[in-house]
mmCIF file of C-alpha atoms and ligand atoms in Angstrom:
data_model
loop_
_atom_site.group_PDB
_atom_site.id
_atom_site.type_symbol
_atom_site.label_atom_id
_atom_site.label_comp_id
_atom_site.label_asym_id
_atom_site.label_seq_id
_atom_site.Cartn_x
_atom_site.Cartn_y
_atom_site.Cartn_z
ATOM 1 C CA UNK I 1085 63.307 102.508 109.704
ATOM 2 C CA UNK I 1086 66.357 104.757 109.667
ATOM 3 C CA UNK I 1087 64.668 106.778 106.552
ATOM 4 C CA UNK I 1088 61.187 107.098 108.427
ATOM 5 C CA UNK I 1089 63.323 108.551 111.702
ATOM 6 C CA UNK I 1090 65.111 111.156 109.538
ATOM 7 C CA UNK I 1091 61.859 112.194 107.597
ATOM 8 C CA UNK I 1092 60.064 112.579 110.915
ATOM 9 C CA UNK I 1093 62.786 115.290 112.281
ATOM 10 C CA UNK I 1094 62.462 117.417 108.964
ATOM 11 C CA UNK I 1095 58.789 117.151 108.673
ATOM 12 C CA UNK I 1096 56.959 120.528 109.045
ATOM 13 C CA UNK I 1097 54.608 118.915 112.013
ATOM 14 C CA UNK I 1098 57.553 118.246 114.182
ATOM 15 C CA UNK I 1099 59.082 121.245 114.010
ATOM 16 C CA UNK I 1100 55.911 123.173 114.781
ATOM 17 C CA UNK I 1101 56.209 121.596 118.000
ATOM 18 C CA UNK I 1102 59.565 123.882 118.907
ATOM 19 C CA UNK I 1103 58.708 127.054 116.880
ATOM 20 C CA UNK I 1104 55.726 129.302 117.084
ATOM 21 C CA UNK I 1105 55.274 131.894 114.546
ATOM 22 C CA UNK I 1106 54.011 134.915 116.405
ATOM 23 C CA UNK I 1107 54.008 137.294 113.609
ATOM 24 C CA UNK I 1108 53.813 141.272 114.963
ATOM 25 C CA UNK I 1109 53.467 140.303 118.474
ATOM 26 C CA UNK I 1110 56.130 141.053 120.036
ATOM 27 C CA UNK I 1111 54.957 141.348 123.589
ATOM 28 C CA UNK I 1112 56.962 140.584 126.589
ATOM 29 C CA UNK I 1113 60.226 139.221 124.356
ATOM 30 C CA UNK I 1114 63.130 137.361 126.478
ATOM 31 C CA UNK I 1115 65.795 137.997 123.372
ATOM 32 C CA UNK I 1116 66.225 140.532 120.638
ATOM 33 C CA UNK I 1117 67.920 138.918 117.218
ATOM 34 C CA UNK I 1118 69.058 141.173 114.142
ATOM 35 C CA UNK I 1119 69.435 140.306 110.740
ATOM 36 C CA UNK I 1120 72.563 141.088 109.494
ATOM 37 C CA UNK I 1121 73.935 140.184 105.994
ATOM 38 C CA UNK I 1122 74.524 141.431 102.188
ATOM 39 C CA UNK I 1123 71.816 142.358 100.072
ATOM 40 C CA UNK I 1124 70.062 139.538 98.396
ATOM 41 C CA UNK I 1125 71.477 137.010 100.740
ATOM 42 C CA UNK I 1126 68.092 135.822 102.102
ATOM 43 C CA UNK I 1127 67.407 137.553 104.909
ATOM 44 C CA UNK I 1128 63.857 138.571 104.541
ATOM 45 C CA UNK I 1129 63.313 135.262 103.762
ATOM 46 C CA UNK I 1130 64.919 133.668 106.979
ATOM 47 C CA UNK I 1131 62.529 136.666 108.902
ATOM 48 C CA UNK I 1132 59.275 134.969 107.042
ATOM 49 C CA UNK I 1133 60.380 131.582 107.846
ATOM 50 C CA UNK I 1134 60.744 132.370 111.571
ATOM 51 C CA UNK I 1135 57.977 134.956 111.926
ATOM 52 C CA UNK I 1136 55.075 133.744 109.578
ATOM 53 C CA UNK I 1137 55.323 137.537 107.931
ATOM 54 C CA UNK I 1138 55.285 138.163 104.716
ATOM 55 C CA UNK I 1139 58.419 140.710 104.528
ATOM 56 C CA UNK I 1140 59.000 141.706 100.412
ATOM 57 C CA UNK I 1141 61.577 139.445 98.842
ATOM 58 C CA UNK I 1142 62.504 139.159 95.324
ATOM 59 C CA UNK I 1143 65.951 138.712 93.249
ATOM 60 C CA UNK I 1144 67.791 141.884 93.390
ATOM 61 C CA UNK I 1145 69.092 144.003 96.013
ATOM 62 C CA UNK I 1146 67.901 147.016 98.148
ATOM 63 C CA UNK I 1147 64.119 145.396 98.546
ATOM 64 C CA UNK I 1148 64.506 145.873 102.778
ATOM 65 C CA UNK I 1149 64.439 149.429 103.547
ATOM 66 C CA UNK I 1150 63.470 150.007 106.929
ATOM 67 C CA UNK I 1151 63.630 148.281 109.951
ATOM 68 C CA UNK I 1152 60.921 145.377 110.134
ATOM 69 C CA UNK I 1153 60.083 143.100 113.372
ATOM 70 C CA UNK I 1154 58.057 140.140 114.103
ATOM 71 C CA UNK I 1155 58.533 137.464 116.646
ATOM 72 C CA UNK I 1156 58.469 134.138 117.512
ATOM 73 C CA UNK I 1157 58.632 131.598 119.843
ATOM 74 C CA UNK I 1158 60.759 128.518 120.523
ATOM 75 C CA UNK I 1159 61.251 126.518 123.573
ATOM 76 C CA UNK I 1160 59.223 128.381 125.349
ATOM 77 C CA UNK I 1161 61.510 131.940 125.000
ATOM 78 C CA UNK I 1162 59.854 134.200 123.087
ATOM 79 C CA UNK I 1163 62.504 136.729 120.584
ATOM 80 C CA UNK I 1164 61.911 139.510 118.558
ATOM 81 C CA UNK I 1165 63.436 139.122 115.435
ATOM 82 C CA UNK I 1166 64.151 142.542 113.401
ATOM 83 C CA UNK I 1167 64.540 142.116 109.898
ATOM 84 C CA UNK I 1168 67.240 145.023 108.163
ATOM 85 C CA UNK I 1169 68.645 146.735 105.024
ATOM 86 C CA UNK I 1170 71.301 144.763 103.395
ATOM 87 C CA UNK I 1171 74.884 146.588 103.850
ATOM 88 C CA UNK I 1172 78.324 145.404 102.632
ATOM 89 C CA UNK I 1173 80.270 146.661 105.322
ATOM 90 C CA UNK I 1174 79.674 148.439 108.680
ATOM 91 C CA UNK I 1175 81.354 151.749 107.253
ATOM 92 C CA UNK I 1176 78.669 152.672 104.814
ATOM 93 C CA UNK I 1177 77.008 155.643 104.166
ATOM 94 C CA UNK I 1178 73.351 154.988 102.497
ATOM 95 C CA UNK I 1179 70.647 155.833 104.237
ATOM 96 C CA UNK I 1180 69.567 152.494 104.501
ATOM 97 C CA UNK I 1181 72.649 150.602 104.762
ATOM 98 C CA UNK I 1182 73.235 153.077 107.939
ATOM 99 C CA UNK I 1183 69.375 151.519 109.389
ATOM 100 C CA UNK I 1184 71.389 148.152 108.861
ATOM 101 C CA UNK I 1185 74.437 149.816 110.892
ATOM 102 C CA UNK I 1186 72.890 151.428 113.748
ATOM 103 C CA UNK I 1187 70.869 148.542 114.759
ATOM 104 C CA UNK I 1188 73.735 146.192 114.472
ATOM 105 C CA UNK I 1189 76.040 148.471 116.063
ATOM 106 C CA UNK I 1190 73.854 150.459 119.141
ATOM 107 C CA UNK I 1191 70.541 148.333 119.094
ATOM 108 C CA UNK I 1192 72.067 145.606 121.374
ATOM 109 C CA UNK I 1193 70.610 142.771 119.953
ATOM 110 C CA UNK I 1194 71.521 139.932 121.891
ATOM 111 C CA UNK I 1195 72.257 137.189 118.814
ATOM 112 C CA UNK I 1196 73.195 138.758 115.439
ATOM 113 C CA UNK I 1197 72.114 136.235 112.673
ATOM 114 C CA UNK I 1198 74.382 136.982 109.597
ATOM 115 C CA UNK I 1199 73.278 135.834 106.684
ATOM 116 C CA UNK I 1200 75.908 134.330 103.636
ATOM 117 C CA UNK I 1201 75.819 133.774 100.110
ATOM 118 C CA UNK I 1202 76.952 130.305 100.043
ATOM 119 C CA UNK I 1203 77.580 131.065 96.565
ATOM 120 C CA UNK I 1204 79.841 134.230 96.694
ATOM 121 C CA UNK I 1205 81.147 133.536 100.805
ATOM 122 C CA UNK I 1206 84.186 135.070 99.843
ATOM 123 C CA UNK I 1207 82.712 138.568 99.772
ATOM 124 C CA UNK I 1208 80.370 137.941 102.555
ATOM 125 C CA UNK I 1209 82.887 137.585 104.804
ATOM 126 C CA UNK I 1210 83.777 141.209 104.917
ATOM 127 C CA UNK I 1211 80.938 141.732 106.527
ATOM 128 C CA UNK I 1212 80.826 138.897 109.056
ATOM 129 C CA UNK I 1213 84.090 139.552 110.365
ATOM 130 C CA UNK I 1214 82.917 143.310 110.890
ATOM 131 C CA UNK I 1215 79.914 142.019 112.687
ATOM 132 C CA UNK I 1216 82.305 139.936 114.663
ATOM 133 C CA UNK I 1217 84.402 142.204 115.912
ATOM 134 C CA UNK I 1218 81.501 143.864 117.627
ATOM 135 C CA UNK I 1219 79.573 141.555 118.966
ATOM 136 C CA UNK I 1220 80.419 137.983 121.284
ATOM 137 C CA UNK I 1221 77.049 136.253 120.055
ATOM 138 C CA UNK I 1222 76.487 135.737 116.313
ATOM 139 C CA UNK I 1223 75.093 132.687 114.183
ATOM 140 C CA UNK I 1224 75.996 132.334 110.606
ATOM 141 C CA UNK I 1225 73.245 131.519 108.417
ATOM 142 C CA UNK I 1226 75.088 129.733 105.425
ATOM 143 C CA UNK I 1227 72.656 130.614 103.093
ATOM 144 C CA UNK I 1228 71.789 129.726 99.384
ATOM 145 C CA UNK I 1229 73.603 126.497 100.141
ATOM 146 C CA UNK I 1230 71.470 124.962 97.061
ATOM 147 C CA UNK I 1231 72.752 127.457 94.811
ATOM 148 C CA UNK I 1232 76.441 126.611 95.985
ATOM 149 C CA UNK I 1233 76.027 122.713 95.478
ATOM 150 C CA UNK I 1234 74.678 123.465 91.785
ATOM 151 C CA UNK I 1235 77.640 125.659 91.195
ATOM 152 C CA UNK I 1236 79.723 122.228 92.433
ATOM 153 C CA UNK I 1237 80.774 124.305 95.306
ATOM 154 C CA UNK I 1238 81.636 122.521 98.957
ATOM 155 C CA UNK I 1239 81.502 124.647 101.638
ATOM 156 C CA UNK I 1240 83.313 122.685 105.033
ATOM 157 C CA UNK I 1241 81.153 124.321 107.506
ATOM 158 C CA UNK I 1242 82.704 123.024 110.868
ATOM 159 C CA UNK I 1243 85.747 123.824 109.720
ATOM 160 C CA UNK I 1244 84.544 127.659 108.961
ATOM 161 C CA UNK I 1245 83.305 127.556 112.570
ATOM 162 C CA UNK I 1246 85.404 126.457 114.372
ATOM 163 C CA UNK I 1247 87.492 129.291 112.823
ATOM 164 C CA UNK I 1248 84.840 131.840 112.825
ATOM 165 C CA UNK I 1249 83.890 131.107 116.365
ATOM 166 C CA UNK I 1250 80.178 130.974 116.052
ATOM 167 C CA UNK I 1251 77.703 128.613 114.621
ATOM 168 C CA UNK I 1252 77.477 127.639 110.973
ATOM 169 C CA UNK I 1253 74.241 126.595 109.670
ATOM 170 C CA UNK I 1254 74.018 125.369 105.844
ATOM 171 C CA UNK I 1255 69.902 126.450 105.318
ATOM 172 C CA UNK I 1256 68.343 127.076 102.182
ATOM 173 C CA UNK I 1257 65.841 129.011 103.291
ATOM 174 C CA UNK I 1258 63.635 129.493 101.008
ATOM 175 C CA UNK I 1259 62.704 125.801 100.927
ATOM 176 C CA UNK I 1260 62.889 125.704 104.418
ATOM 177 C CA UNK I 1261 66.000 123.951 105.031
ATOM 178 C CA UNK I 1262 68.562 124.328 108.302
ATOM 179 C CA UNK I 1263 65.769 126.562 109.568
ATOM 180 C CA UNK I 1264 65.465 123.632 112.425
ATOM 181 C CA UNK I 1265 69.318 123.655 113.403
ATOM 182 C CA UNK I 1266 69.454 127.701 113.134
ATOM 183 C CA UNK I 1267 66.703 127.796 115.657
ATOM 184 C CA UNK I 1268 68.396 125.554 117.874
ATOM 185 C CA UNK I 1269 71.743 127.492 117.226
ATOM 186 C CA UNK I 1270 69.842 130.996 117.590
ATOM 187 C CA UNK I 1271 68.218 129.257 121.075
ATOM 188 C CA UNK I 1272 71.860 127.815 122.070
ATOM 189 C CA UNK I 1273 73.727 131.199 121.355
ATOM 190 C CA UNK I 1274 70.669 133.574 123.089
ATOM 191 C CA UNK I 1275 70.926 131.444 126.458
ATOM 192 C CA UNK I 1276 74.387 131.001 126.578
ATOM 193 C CA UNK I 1277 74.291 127.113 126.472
ATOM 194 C CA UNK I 1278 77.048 127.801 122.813
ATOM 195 C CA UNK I 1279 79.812 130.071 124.204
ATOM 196 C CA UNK I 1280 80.988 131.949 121.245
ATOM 197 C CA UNK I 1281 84.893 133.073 120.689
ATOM 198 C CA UNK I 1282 84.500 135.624 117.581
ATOM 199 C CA UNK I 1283 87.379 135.303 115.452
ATOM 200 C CA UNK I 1284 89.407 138.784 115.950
ATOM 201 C CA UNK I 1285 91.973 140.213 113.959
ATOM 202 C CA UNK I 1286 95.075 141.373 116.244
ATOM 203 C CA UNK I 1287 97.662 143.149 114.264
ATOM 204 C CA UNK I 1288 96.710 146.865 116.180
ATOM 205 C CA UNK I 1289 100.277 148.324 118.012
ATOM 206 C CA UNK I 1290 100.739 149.321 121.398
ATOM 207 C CA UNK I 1291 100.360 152.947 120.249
ATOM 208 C CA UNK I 1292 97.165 152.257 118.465
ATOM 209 C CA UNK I 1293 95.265 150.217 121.420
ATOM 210 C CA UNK I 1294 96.641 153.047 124.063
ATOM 211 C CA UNK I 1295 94.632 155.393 122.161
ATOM 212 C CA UNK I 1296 92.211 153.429 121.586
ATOM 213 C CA UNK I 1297 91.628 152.938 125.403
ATOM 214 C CA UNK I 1298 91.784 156.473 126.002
ATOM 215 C CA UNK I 1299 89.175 158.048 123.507
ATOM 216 C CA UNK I 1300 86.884 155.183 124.487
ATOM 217 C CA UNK I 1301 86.821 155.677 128.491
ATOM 218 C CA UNK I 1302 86.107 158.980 127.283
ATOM 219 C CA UNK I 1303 83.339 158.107 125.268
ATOM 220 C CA UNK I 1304 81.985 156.130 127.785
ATOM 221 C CA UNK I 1305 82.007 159.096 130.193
ATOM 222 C CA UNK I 1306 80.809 161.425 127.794
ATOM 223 C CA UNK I 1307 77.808 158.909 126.475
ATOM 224 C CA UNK I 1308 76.855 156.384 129.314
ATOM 225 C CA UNK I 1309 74.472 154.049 127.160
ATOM 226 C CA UNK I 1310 76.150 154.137 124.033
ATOM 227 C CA UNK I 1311 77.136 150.761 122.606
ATOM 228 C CA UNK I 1312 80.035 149.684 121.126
ATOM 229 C CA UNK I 1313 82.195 152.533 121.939
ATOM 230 C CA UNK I 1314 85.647 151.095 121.007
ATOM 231 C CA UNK I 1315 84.252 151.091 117.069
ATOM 232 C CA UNK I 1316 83.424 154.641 117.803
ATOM 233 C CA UNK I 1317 87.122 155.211 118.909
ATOM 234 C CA UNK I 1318 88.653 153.084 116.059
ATOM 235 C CA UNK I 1319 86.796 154.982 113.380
ATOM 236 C CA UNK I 1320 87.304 158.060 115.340
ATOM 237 C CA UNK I 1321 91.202 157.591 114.421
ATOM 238 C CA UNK I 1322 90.710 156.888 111.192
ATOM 239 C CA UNK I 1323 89.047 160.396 110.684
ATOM 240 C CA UNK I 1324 85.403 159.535 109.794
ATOM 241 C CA UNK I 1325 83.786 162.482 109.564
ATOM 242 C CA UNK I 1326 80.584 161.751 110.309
ATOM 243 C CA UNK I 1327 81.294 159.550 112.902
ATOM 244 C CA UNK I 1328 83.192 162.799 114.087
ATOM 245 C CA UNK I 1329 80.490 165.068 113.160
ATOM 246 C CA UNK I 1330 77.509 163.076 115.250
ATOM 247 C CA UNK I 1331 79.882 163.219 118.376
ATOM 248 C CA UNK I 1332 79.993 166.989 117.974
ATOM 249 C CA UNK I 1333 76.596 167.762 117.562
ATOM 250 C CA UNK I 1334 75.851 165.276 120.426
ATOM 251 C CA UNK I 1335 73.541 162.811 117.866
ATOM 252 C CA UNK I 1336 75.775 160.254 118.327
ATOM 253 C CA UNK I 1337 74.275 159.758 121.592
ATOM 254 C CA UNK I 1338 70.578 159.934 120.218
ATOM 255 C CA UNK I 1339 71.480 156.041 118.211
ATOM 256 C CA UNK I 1340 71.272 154.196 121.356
ATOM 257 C CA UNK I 1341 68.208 152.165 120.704
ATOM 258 C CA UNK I 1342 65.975 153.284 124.256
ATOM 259 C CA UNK I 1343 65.425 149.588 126.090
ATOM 260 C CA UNK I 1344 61.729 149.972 126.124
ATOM 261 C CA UNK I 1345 61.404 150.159 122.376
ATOM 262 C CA UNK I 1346 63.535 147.435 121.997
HETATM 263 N N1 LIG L 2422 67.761 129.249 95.675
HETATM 264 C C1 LIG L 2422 67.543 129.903 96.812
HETATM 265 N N2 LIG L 2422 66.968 131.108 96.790
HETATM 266 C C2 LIG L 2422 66.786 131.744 97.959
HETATM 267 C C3 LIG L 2422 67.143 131.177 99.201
HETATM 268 N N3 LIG L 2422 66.842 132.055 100.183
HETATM 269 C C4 LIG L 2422 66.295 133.130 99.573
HETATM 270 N N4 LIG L 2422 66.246 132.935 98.242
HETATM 271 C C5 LIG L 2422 65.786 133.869 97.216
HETATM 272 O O1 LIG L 2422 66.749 134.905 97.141
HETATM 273 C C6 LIG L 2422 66.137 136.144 96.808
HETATM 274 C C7 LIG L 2422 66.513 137.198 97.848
HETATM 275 O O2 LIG L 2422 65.884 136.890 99.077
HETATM 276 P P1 LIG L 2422 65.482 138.025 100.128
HETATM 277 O O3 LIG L 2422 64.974 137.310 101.336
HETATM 278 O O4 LIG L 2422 64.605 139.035 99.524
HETATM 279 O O5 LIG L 2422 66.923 138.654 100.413
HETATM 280 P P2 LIG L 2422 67.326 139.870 101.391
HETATM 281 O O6 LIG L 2422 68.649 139.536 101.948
HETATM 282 O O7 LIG L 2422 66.231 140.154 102.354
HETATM 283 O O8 LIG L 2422 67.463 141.061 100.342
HETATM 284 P P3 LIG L 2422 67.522 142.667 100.630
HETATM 285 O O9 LIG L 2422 66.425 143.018 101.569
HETATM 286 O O10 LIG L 2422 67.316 143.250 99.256
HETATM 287 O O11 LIG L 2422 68.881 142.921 101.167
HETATM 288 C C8 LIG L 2422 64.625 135.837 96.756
HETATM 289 O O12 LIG L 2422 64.271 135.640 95.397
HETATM 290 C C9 LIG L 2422 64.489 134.574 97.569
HETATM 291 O O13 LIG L 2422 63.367 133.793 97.183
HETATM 292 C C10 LIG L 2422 67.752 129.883 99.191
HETATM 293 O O14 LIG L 2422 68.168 129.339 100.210
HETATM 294 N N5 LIG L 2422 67.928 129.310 97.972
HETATM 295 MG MG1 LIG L 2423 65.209 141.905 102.751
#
C-alpha cells in the first residue's frame, strides 16, 4: 500500500495537477526565474521540463546562446522562466557568457535556479557562491544526480543546504526526476514561504567595505535602477576595465532589464 502511495506522488498525472506547461506565453507573469549554471549542466533541459519547449540540448557545451523564455504555471502563480548561456563565473567576458551575466546580475529575477553537476560539484560551486552573493533567493538544482550515483558518488544534500542557505534539490532532469520538489522549492522560495540566508564570504576589511559603501551610494545616485550596485563597486576596485569602461560611456546604465519587458 506504501509502494502504490509513493508511485502515485511521482506519477506524471499527479503532477500535472500542480504544473502547467504554458510554453511562450508568458502573459501577465507573477515571478521571473533565471537559469543560472555551467555549461552542460542541464539547464535547457530543466527549461523543457518546466515549459513544454523544446530549447536545443545535446552533450557539449555552448549549445544556449541567447536568452530563451517560456512559462509556466504552478499553484495557480504563473512565472516566466528564462533559459541562459552557460558561464563559469560572473567575471567573464564571452559574448554569451556576458547574456548569462547581465540577466543574472541586472535582470532582477526574483528566484535564480542554479543548476550543478552532481558529478563535478566541486567546480560548480564557483559559480553558485557568485550567484549567491548577489542575490537572497536562489534554488540549487543538484543536477545529473544519476551520473553522480554511477560514479559511486554521495552527495549529503541537507547538509550542503543548510550551509549554502538555499534549497537543494537532487533531480535528474532529463528523466524527469526532483522536477516535483524543485517546483515546490522554486514556488516556496518565489513567495517567500522558504526564507533564504545565502552563504557569504566575510573576510573584506574595514578599509575595503568603507569604500565599498562609498562608490556604491554613488552609483546608486548616478544610476537609480541599476541592480546590484555593490558588485559594480567591488569589481570597480579591482580595476575591471570594462566594468569601468561601461560606467564611462554611461552603458552601464542601459543593462537594467526595463520592467515591462521583463
Ligand atoms: N544523465 C543525465 N543527463 C542529463 C540530465 N540532465 C540533462 N542531461 C543531458 O545533459 C546534456 C546537457 O543538457 P543541456 O540541457 O543541453 O545543458 P545546458 O546546461 O543547457 O547546456 P548549455 O546550454 O550548453 O550550457 C544533454 O545531453 C542532456 O540530455 C540528467 O539529469 N542526467
Ligand atoms: Mg542550454
Amino acid at each position: 500500500m506504501k509502494d502504490i502511495n509513493k508511485d502515485c506522488v511521482n506519477c506524471p498525472a499527479h503532477n500535472i495537477n500542480n504544473l502547467v506547461k504554458l510554453g511562450v506565453d508568458m502573459k501577465n507573469f507573477d515571478f521571473v526565474v533565471a537559469l543560472a549554471g555551467n555549461p552542460n549542466v542541464g539547464k535547457s533541459t530543466v527549461f523543457n521540463a518546466l515549459t513544454g519547449l523544446k530549447q536545443h540540448t545535446g552533450n557539449w557545451p555552448g549549445k544556449t546562446v541567447g536568452r530563451a523564455e517560456g512559462a509556466f504555471m504552478y499553484n495557480n502563480k504563473r512565472y516566466k522562466i528564462v533559459d541562459l548561456p552557460g558561464t563559469y563565473s560572473l567575471l567573464s567576458t564571452s559574448v554569451d557568457e556576458e547574456i548569462a551575466r547581465d540577466f543574472i546580475l541586472f535582470g532582477q529575477p526574483d528566484v535564480t535556479i542554479i543548476v550543478v553537476d552532481a558529478s563535478t560539484l566541486e567546480r560548480n560551486l564557483n559559480l553558485t557562491l557568485q550567484v549567491l552573493e548577489i542575490t537572497d533567493r536562489a534554488v540549487l538544482c543538484l543536477n545529473l544526480i544519476d551520473e553522480a550515483e554511477r560514479h559511486n558518488l554521495k552527495i549529503d544534500d541537507r547538509l550542503l543546504s543548510k550551509e549554502l542557505g538555499i534549497p537543494v534539490i537532487p533531480c535528474a532532469a532529463r528523466q524527469g526526476i526532483g522536477i516535483p520538489e524543485l517546483l515546490k522549492s522554486i514556488h516556496q522560495v518565489a513567495n517567500r514561504e522558504f526564507i533564504c540566508k545565502p552563504y557569504r564570504m566575510t573576510n573584506t576589511t574595514k578599509n575595503i567595505s568603507k569604500a565599498v559603501e562609498d562608490l556604491n551610494d554613488r552609483l546608486k545616485k548616478e544610476f537609480p535602477k541599476l541592480s546590484n550596485t555593490r558588485w559594480i563597486a567591488l569589481r570597480l576596485l579591482e580595476g575591471d576595465q570594462s566594468i569601468i569602461d561601461a560606467i564611462k560611456t554611461g552603458e552601464i546604465g542601459n543593462l537594467t532589464i526595463p520592467e515591462n519587458e521583463n
